[in-house]
Short mmCIF file of C-alpha atoms in Angstrom, two decimals:
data_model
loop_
_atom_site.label_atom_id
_atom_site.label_comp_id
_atom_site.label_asym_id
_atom_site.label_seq_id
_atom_site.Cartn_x
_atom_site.Cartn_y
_atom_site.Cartn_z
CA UNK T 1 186.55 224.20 210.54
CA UNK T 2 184.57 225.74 207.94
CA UNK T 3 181.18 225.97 206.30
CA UNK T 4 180.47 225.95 202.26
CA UNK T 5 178.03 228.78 201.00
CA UNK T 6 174.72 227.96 201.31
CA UNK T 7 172.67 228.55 198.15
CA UNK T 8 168.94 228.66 197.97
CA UNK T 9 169.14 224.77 197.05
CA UNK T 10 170.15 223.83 200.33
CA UNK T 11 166.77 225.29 201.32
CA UNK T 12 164.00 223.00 201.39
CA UNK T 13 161.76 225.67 199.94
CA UNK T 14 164.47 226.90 197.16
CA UNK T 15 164.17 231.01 196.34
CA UNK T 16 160.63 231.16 197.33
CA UNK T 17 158.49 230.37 200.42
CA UNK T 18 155.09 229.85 199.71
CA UNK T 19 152.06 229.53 201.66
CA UNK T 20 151.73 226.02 201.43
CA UNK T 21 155.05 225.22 202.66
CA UNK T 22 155.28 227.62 205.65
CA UNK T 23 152.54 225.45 206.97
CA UNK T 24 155.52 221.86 208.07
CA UNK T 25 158.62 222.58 209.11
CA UNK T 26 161.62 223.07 206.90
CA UNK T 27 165.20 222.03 206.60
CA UNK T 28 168.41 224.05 205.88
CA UNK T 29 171.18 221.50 204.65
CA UNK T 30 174.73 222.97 205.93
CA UNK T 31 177.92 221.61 204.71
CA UNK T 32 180.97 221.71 206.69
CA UNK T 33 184.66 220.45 207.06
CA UNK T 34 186.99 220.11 210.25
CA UNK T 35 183.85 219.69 212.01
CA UNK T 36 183.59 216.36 213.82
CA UNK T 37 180.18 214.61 214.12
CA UNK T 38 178.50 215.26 216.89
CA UNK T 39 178.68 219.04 216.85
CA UNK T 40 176.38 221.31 216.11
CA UNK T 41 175.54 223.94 214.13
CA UNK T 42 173.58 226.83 214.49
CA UNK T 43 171.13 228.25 212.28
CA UNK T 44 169.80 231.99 212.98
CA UNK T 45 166.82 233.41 210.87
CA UNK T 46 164.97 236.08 211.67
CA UNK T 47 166.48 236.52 215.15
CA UNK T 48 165.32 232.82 216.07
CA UNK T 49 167.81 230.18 216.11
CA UNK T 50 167.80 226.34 215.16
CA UNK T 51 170.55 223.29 215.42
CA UNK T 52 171.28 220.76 214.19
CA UNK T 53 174.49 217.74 214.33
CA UNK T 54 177.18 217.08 211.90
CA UNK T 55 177.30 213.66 210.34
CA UNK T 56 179.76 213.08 207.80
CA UNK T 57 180.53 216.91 206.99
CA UNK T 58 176.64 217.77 206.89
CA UNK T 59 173.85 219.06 208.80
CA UNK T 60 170.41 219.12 208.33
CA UNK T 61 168.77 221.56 210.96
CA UNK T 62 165.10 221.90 210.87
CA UNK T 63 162.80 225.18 210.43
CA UNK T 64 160.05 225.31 212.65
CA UNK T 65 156.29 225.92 210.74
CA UNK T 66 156.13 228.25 213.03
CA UNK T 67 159.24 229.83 212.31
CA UNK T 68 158.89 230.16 209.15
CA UNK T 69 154.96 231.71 209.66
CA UNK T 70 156.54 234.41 211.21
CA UNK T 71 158.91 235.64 208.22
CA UNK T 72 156.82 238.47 206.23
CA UNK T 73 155.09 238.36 203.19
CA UNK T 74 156.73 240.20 200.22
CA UNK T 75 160.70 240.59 202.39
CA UNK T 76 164.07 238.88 201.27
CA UNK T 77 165.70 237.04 203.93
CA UNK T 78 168.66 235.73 204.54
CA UNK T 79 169.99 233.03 207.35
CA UNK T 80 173.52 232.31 208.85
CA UNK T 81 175.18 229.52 209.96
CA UNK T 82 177.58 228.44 212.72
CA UNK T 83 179.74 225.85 213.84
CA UNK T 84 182.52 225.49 215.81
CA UNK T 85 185.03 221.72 216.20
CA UNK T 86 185.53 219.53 219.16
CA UNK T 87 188.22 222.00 220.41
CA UNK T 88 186.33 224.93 220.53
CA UNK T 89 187.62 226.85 217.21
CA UNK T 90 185.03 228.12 215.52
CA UNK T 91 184.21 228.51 211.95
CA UNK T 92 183.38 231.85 210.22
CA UNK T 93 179.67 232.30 210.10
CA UNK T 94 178.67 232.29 206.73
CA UNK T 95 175.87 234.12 205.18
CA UNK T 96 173.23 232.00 203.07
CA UNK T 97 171.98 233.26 199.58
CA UNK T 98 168.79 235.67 200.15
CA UNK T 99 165.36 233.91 199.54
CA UNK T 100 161.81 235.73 199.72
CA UNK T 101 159.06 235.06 201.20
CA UNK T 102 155.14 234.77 199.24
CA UNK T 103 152.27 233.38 201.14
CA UNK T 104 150.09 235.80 199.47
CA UNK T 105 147.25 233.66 197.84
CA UNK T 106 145.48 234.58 194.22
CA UNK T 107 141.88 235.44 194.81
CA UNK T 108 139.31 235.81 192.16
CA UNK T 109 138.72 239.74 191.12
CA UNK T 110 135.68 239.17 189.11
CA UNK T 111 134.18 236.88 186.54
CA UNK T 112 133.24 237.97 182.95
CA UNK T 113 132.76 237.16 179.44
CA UNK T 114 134.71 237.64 176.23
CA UNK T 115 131.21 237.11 174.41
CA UNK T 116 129.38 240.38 173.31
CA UNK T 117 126.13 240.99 175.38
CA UNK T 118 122.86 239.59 173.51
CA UNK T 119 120.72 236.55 173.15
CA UNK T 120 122.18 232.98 172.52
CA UNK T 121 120.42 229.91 171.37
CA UNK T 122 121.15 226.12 171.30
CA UNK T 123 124.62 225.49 169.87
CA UNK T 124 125.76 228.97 170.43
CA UNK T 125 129.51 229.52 172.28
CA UNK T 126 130.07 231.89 175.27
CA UNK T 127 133.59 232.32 176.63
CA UNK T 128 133.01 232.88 180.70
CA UNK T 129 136.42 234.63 181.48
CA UNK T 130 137.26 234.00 185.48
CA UNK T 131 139.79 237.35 186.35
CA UNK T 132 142.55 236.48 189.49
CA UNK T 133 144.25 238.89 191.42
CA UNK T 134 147.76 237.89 189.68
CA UNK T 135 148.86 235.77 187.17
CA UNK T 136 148.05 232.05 187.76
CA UNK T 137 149.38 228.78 186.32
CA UNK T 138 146.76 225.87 185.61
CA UNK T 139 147.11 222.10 185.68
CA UNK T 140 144.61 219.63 184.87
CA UNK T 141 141.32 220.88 183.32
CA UNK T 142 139.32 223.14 186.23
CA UNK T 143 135.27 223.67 185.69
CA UNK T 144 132.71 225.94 186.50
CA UNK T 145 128.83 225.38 186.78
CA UNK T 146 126.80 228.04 185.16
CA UNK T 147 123.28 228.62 186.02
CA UNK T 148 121.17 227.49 183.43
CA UNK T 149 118.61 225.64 184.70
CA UNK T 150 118.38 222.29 186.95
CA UNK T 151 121.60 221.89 187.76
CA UNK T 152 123.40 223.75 185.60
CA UNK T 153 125.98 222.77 183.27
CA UNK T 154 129.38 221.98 184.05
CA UNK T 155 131.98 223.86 181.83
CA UNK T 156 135.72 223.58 181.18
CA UNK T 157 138.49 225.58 181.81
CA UNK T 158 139.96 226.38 178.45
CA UNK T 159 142.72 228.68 178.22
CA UNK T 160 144.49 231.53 179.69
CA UNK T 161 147.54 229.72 182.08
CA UNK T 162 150.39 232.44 182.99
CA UNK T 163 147.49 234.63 182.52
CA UNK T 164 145.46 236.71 185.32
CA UNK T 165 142.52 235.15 182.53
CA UNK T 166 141.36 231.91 182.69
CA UNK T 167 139.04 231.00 179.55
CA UNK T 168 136.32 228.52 180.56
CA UNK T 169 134.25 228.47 176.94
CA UNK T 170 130.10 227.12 177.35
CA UNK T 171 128.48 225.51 174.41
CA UNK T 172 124.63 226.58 175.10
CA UNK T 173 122.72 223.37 175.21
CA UNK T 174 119.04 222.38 174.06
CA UNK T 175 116.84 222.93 176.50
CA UNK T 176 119.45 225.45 178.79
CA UNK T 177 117.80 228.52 180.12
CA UNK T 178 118.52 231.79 181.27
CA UNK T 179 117.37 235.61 181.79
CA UNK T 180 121.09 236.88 182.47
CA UNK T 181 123.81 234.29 182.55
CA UNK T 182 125.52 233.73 185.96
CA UNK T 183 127.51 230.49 187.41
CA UNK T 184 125.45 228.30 190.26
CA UNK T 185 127.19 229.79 193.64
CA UNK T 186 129.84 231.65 195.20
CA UNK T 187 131.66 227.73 195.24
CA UNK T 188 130.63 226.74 191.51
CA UNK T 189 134.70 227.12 190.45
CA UNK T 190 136.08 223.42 191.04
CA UNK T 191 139.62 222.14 190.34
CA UNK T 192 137.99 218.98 189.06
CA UNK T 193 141.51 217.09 189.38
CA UNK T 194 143.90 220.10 188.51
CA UNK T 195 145.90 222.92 190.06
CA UNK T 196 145.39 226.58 190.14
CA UNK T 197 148.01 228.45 191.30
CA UNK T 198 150.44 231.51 191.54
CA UNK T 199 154.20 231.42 189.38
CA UNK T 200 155.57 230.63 192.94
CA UNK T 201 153.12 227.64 194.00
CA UNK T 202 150.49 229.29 196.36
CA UNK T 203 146.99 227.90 195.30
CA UNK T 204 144.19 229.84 194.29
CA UNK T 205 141.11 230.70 196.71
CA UNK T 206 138.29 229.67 194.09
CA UNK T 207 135.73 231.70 196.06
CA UNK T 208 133.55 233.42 193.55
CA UNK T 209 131.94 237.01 194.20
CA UNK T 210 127.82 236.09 194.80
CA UNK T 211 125.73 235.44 191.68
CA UNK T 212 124.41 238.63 191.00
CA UNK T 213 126.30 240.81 192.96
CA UNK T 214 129.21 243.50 191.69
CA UNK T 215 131.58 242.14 189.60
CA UNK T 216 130.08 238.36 189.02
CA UNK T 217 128.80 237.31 185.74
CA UNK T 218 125.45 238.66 185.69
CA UNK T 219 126.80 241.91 186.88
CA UNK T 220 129.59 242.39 184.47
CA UNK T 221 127.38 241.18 181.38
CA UNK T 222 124.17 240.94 180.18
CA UNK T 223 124.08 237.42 178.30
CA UNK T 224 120.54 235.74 177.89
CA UNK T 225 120.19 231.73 176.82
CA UNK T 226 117.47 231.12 174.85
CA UNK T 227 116.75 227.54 173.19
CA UNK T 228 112.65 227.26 173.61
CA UNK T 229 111.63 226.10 170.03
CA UNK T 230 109.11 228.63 168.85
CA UNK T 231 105.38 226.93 167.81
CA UNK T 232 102.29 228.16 165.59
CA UNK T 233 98.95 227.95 166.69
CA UNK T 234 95.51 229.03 164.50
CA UNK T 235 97.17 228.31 161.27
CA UNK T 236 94.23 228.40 158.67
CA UNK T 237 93.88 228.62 154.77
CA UNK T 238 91.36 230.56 152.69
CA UNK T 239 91.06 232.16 149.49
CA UNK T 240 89.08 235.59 148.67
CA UNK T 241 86.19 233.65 146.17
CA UNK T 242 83.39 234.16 147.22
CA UNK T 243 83.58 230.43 148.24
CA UNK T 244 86.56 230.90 150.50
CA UNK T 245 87.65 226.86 150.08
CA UNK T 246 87.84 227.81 146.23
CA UNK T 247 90.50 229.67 144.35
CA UNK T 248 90.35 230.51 140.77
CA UNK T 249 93.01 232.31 138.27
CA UNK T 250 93.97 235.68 139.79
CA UNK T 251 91.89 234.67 143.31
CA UNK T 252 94.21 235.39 146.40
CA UNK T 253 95.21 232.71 148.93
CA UNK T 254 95.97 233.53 152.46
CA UNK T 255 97.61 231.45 155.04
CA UNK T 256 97.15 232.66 158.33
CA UNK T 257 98.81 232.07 161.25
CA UNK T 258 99.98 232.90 165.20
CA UNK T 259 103.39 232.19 166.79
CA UNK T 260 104.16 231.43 169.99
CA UNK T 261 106.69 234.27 170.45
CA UNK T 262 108.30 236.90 168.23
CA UNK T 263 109.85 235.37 164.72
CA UNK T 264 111.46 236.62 161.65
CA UNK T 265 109.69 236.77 158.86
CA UNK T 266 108.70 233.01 158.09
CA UNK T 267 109.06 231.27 154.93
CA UNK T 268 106.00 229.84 153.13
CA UNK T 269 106.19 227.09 150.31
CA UNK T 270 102.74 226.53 148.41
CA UNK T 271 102.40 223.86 146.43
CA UNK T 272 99.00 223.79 144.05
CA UNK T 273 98.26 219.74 142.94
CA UNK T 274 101.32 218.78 144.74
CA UNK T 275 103.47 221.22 141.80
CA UNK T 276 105.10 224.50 143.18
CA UNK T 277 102.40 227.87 142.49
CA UNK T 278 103.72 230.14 139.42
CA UNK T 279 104.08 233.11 142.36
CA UNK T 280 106.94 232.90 144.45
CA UNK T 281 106.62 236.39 145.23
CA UNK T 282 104.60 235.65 148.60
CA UNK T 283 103.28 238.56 150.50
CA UNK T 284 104.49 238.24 154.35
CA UNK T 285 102.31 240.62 156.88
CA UNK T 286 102.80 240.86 160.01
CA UNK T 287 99.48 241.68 161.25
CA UNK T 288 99.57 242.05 164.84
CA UNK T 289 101.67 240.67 167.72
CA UNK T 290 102.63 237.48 166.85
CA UNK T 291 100.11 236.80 164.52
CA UNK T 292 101.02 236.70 160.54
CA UNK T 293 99.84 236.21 157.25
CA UNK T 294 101.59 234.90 154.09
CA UNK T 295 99.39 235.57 150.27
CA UNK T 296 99.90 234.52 146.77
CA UNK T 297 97.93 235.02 143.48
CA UNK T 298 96.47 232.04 141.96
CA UNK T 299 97.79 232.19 138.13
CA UNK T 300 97.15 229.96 135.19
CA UNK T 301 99.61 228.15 134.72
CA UNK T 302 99.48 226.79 138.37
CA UNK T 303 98.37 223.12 138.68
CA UNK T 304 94.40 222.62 139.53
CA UNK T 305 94.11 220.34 142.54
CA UNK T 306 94.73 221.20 146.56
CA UNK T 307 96.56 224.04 147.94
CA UNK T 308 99.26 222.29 150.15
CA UNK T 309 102.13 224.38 152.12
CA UNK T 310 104.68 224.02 154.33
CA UNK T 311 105.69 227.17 156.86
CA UNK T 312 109.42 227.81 158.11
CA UNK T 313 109.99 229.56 161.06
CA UNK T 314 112.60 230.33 163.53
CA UNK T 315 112.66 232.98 166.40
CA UNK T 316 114.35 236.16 166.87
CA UNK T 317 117.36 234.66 168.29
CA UNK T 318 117.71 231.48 165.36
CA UNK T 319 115.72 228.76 167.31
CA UNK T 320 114.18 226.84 164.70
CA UNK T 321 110.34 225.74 165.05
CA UNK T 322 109.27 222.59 163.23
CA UNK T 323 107.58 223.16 159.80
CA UNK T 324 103.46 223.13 160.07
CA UNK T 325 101.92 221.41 156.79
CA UNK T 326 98.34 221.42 158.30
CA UNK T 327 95.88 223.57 159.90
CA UNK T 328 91.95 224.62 159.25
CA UNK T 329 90.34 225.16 156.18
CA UNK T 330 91.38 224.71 152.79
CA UNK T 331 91.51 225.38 149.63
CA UNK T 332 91.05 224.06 145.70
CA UNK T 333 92.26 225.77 142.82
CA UNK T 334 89.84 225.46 139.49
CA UNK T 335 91.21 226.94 136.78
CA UNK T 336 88.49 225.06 134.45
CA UNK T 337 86.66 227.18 132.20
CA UNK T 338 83.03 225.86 131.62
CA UNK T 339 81.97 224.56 128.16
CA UNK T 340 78.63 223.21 126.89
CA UNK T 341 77.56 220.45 125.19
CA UNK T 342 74.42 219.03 122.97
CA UNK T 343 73.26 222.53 122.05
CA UNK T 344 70.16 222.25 120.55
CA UNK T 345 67.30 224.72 119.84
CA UNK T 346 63.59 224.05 119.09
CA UNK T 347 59.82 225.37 118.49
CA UNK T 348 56.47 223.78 120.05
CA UNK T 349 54.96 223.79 116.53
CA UNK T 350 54.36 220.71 114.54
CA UNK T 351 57.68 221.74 112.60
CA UNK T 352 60.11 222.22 115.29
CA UNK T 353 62.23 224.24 112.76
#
């Protein structure tokens, strides 16, 4: 009788064991000729050995899980196999192809961020990077839940398969908050439907190092979400006549006004009778904290009528705060000179003249 070589086909587990599949038993498929049915042949692997019967020139003997638990992480192995006829000659033992062995599972190093440190506002894009411990293969589209407030938002894995990187990029959403960006817990990386795993089929462990301890998000970067819409409070008008709700030719206006955090420097429009003012070179001051002021000079060919305006504002970060049209006070330019009419002059004596 004889035996065929046994390539890593005939494995049930190919070139590789993996951790998943040292956990059922396997088979090893031997073909043989001059072997009647009935006898058996032996497997030995690892100094344990396993049988199986011939039927119709083949064999399948079966691995024991626990068997194959007990081959070592990171060795080559091969098996041999035995069989012998109904009249006791016996084949020569043949060798099988070598296969190794990888239970070892990817872990998750650390988690990071391709995005520069800094402040990020509504609309904004921050790539959260999630770093294995060996190059992983994804399947499906994976999430993570980031810490921004109730209960977080759920973000998508995005690139980085075949990688040790695995992209996951965060659109910052209005009304998303943060001091330092993290993800929600240790178990916020989900499969969501998909597959992470190593080139040789062990899945991932998706435990995640403890929001703010060494090497999660937080720790690695220093990424702040910021979408609260700034506001302006005390906004009041007022010109420097001596009637401060007056304003003629070359009078100042002032527009005054408190935010309610830092901003750039604002943008005032002021209109005079609903047209725009001759000066559009408005003096911005920032007077203290938050508190600002923005000045023209009333000219003459400005329209008489109301002094309207408008004020555009956003924060330091881009947030934009609605435009304020109204406040206290207020002002009315008069750039009417004064005439006189029915000029007449006259005596008390009997001739006026």
């Amino acid at each position: 009788p004889s035996i065929s070589a046994i390539a890593t086909s005939a494995l049930s587990w190919g070139a590789v064991l993996n951790a998943t599949e040292d956990n059922s038993n396997g088979t090893v498929t031997v073909t043989t000729s001059g072997a009647e049915d009935g006898q058996t042949v032996t497997i030995t692997l690892n100094s344990a050995t396993y049988t199986g019967s011939v039927s119709s020139n083949s064999a399948a003997v079966e691995i024991t899980a626990s068997g194959l638990q007990a081959l070592t992480n990171g060795q080559s192995y091969t098996l041999t196999a035995d069989v012998s006829d109904a009249a006791g000659n016996a084949a020569s033992q043949v060798t099988s192809s070598s296969f190794s062995v990888d239970t070892l599972l990817p872990t998750v190093n650390s988690v990071t961020s391709a995005t520069v440190d800094g402040t990020y506002k509504s609309g904004d894009q921050i790539t959260v990077q999630v770093v294995f411990s060996q190059t992983v293969n994804v399947t499906g589209t994976p999430t993570i839940t980031l810490a921004t407030g109730g209960d977080g938002d759920v973000v998508s894995y995005s690139t980085g398969s075949g990688s040790q990187y695995l992209d996951f990029v965060y659109t910052v959403g209005s009304g998303d908050t943060s001091a330092d960006l993290d993800y929600t817990s240790t178990s916020a990386l989900a499969l969501s439907g998909g597959t992470i795993k190593d080139v040789n089929g062990n899945a991932a462990v998706l435990t995640l190092p403890t929001p703010g301890a060494s090497n999660s998000l937080s720790d690695s970067k220093a990424l702040v979400i910021d979408t609260t819409v700034p506001t302006l409070s005390s906004v009041a008008i007022a010109s420097n006549n001596t009637t401060t709700t007056l304003a003629k030719v070359d009078d100042v206006v002032t527009l005054t006004f408190t935010a309610s955090e830092t901003i750039q420097t604002p943008v005032v429009t002021f209109t005079s009778g609903s047209a725009a003012v001759t000066d559009t070179s408005i003096t911005y001051t920032n007077t203290s904290g938050n508190t600002w002021t923005a000045a023209y000079t009333a000219n003459t060919s400005d329209t008489a009528g109301t002094v309207a305006y408008s004020i555009a504002f956003t924060d330091s970060v881009g947030n934009a705060g609605t435009a304020v049209t109204s406040g206290s006070g207020s002002v009315t330019f008069d750039k009417t000179v004064p005439t006189l009419s029915s000029v007449a002059i006259a005596s008390n004596n009997t001739t006026t003249t």
